[in-house]
CSV table of C-alpha atoms and ligand atoms in Angstrom, one decimal:
chain,number,residue,atom,x,y,z
Y,28,MET,CA,-0.2,0.0,0.1
Y,29,LEU,CA,1.0,3.7,-0.8
Y,30,CYS,CA,-0.2,5.2,2.4
Y,31,ALA,CA,0.3,4.4,6.1
Y,32,LEU,CA,-0.2,6.3,9.4
Y,33,ASN,CA,2.6,7.2,11.7
Y,34,THR,CA,2.6,7.2,15.3
Y,35,GLY,CA,1.0,10.6,15.3
Y,36,GLY,CA,-2.0,9.4,13.1
Y,37,GLU,CA,-0.6,11.4,10.3
Y,38,VAL,CA,-0.9,10.1,6.7
Y,39,VAL,CA,2.5,9.1,5.5
Y,40,PHE,CA,3.2,8.2,1.7
Y,41,ALA,CA,5.6,5.5,1.0
Y,42,PHE,CA,8.0,7.8,-0.8
Y,43,ASN,CA,8.3,9.8,2.0
Y,44,ALA,CA,8.5,6.8,4.8
Y,45,MET,CA,11.7,5.8,6.9
Y,46,ARG,CA,13.1,2.3,7.5
Y,47,GLY,CA,12.5,1.6,11.0
Y,48,GLY,CA,9.6,3.7,11.7
Y,49,ARG,CA,6.4,2.7,13.0
Y,50,TYR,CA,3.9,2.5,10.7
Y,51,TYR,CA,0.1,1.5,10.8
Y,52,CYS,CA,-2.5,0.5,8.1
Y,53,PRO,CA,-5.0,3.3,7.8
Y,54,ASP,CA,-8.1,1.1,7.4
Y,55,CYS,CA,-7.6,-1.6,10.1
Y,56,GLY,CA,-4.9,0.0,12.5
Y,57,GLY,CA,-2.7,-3.2,12.1
Y,58,VAL,CA,1.0,-3.0,12.2
Y,59,VAL,CA,2.7,-2.5,8.5
Y,60,ILE,CA,6.4,-2.8,7.6
Y,61,PHE,CA,7.7,-0.5,5.4
Y,62,ARG,CA,9.7,-2.1,2.4
Y,63,LYS,CA,12.2,-0.5,-0.2
Y,64,GLY,CA,13.8,-2.8,-2.3
Y,65,THR,CA,15.4,-2.7,-5.7
Y,66,LYS,CA,12.5,-4.3,-7.9
Y,67,VAL,CA,9.4,-3.1,-6.5
Y,68,LYS,CA,9.0,0.8,-5.5
Y,69,PRO,CA,8.8,1.6,-1.6
Y,70,HIS,CA,5.6,0.5,0.0
Y,71,PHE,CA,3.9,-0.9,3.1
Y,72,ALA,CA,2.7,-4.2,3.7
Y,73,HIS,CA,0.4,-5.8,6.8
Y,74,LYS,CA,3.1,-7.5,9.2
Y,75,VAL,CA,0.4,-9.8,9.9
Y,76,LYS,CA,-1.9,-11.1,7.0
Y,77,SER,CA,-5.4,-10.1,8.0
Y,78,VAL,CA,-8.9,-9.7,5.8
Y,79,CYS,CA,-8.2,-6.2,6.0
Y,80,LEU,CA,-9.4,-4.2,2.7
Y,81,ASN,CA,-5.8,-2.7,2.0
Y,82,ASN,CA,-4.6,-6.4,1.5
Y,83,SER,CA,-6.3,-6.6,-1.9
Y,84,ALA,CA,-3.9,-7.8,-4.6
Y,85,GLU,CA,-2.8,-5.1,-6.8
Y,86,SER,CA,-0.6,-5.5,-9.9
Y,87,MET,CA,3.0,-4.1,-9.7
Y,88,ALA,CA,2.0,-1.8,-12.9
Y,89,HIS,CA,-1.3,-0.6,-10.9
Y,90,TYR,CA,0.8,0.1,-7.7
Y,91,ASN,CA,3.7,2.0,-9.9
Y,92,ALA,CA,1.3,4.0,-11.9
Y,93,LYS,CA,-0.3,5.1,-8.6
Y,94,TYR,CA,2.8,5.8,-6.6
Y,95,VAL,CA,4.2,8.2,-9.5
Y,96,LEU,CA,0.9,10.0,-10.0
Y,97,ALA,CA,0.7,10.8,-6.5
Y,98,GLN,CA,4.1,11.6,-5.8
Y,99,GLN,CA,4.2,14.0,-8.9
Y,100,LEU,CA,0.8,15.7,-8.1
Y,101,LEU,CA,1.9,16.1,-4.3
Y,102,ASN,CA,5.3,17.8,-5.7
Y,103,ASN,CA,2.9,20.1,-7.5
Y,104,GLY,CA,1.1,21.1,-5.1
Y,105,TYR,CA,-2.2,19.2,-5.1
Y,106,GLN,CA,-3.8,17.5,-2.7
Y,107,VAL,CA,-4.0,13.5,-2.6
Y,108,GLU,CA,-5.9,11.2,-1.0
Y,109,VAL,CA,-5.4,7.4,-1.6
Y,110,GLU,CA,-8.0,4.9,-1.7
Y,111,GLN,CA,-10.1,6.9,0.4
Y,112,PRO,CA,-13.3,4.9,1.2
Y,113,ILE,CA,-16.5,6.8,0.0
Y,114,ALA,CA,-19.1,5.0,2.3
Y,115,GLN,CA,-22.4,5.9,0.1
Y,116,ILE,CA,-21.0,4.2,-2.9
Y,117,GLN,CA,-18.7,1.5,-1.4
Y,118,GLN,CA,-15.9,2.6,-3.7
Y,119,ARG,CA,-12.4,3.3,-3.2
Y,120,PRO,CA,-10.9,5.5,-6.0
Y,121,ASP,CA,-7.0,5.2,-6.7
Y,122,LEU,CA,-6.7,9.0,-5.8
Y,123,ILE,CA,-8.5,11.9,-5.0
Y,124,VAL,CA,-7.3,15.1,-6.1
Y,125,ASN,CA,-7.8,18.2,-4.3
Y,126,GLY,CA,-11.2,16.7,-3.1
Y,127,LYS,CA,-12.7,17.1,-6.9
Y,128,TYR,CA,-11.1,14.7,-9.2
Y,129,ALA,CA,-11.1,11.1,-8.8
Y,130,ILE,CA,-8.3,9.0,-10.6
Y,131,GLU,CA,-9.1,5.3,-11.3
Y,132,ILE,CA,-6.2,3.6,-13.1
Y,133,GLN,CA,-7.3,0.8,-14.8
Y,134,PHE,CA,-4.8,-1.6,-16.6
Y,135,SER,CA,-6.8,-5.0,-17.0
Y,136,SER,CA,-10.0,-5.2,-18.9
Y,137,ILE,CA,-13.4,-4.7,-17.0
Y,138,PRO,CA,-17.0,-5.1,-18.1
Y,139,LEU,CA,-18.1,-1.9,-19.5
Y,140,GLU,CA,-21.1,-1.8,-17.0
Y,141,VAL,CA,-18.8,-1.9,-14.1
Y,142,LEU,CA,-16.7,0.9,-15.5
Y,143,GLN,CA,-19.9,3.0,-16.1
Y,144,ALA,CA,-21.0,2.3,-12.8
Y,145,ARG,CA,-18.1,3.4,-11.0
Y,146,THR,CA,-18.1,6.5,-13.0
Y,147,ILE,CA,-21.7,7.2,-12.5
Y,148,GLY,CA,-21.2,6.5,-8.3
Y,149,LEU,CA,-18.4,9.0,-8.3
Y,150,GLU,CA,-20.1,11.7,-10.2
Y,151,ASP,CA,-23.2,11.5,-8.0
Y,152,GLN,CA,-21.0,12.4,-5.4
Y,153,GLY,CA,-19.6,15.1,-7.1
Y,154,TYR,CA,-16.4,14.1,-8.3
Y,155,GLU,CA,-15.0,14.6,-11.7
Y,156,VAL,CA,-13.6,11.0,-12.8
Y,157,ILE,CA,-10.5,10.5,-14.7
Y,158,TRP,CA,-9.7,6.9,-16.2
Y,159,VAL,CA,-5.8,6.3,-16.5
Y,160,VAL,CA,-5.5,3.4,-18.8
Y,161,PRO,CA,-2.8,1.5,-20.4
Y,162,GLN,CA,-0.6,3.0,-23.5
Y,163,PRO,CA,-2.5,2.1,-26.9
Y,164,LYS,CA,-0.3,0.2,-29.3
Y,165,PHE,CA,0.3,1.2,-32.7
Y,166,TYR,CA,-0.1,-0.8,-36.1
Y,167,GLN,CA,1.6,0.7,-39.1
Y,168,SER,CA,1.7,3.9,-37.5
Y,169,ARG,CA,-2.2,4.0,-36.7
Y,170,MET,CA,-3.3,4.0,-33.1
Y,171,LYS,CA,-5.3,1.0,-32.3
Y,172,LEU,CA,-7.7,1.3,-29.3
Y,173,GLN,CA,-8.9,-1.5,-27.1
Y,174,GLN,CA,-12.4,-1.2,-25.6
Y,175,LEU,CA,-11.5,-0.3,-22.3
Y,176,GLN,CA,-9.4,2.7,-24.0
Y,177,SER,CA,-12.3,3.7,-26.3
Y,178,VAL,CA,-14.5,4.0,-23.8
Y,179,CYS,CA,-12.2,6.0,-21.7
Y,180,VAL,CA,-11.7,8.7,-24.3
Y,181,ASN,CA,-13.3,11.9,-22.6
Y,182,PRO,CA,-16.5,12.5,-24.8
Y,183,VAL,CA,-16.1,16.3,-24.3
Y,184,SER,CA,-12.2,17.0,-24.4
Y,185,ARG,CA,-11.5,13.9,-26.6
Y,186,ARG,CA,-8.7,13.3,-23.9
Y,187,LEU,CA,-7.6,10.0,-23.2
Y,188,ILE,CA,-4.9,9.2,-20.2
Y,189,THR,CA,-2.6,6.9,-20.6
W,17,ZN,ZN1,-5.2,-3.2,7.3
């Protein structure tokens, strides 16, 4: 996970964490270990495996994208919340920026209905939703969009974020 709480209850991002520090899971309060290796970007992991929501499997590509996005947004003065549960709709968008934008990073294909339901849920709560999808492939210098990519093109701005 990208964020943990320190002993003072403050949110600490993995890129600001220190080895040997005491950190806790924001969801269950369990002890988490800060890990910093060569292959994976720095992250927190539960010391004891639990049924915590924050244990959900996440691909390395997904975590890395979330890590880099959150770090860059914070460095540019944005306020960033990570996987903040929104109780009314039972969703946890990857990032919420300035309390206004919900960023969802989606690298695997999901049913269109799920994507629409998540978008509508967040929009109903007043968020502007931004989907981040894999880079499209090119065939003979033509961009070829998969369904996930084509449905994530913003219909107004015609922008696709990859
Ligand atoms: Zn937990």
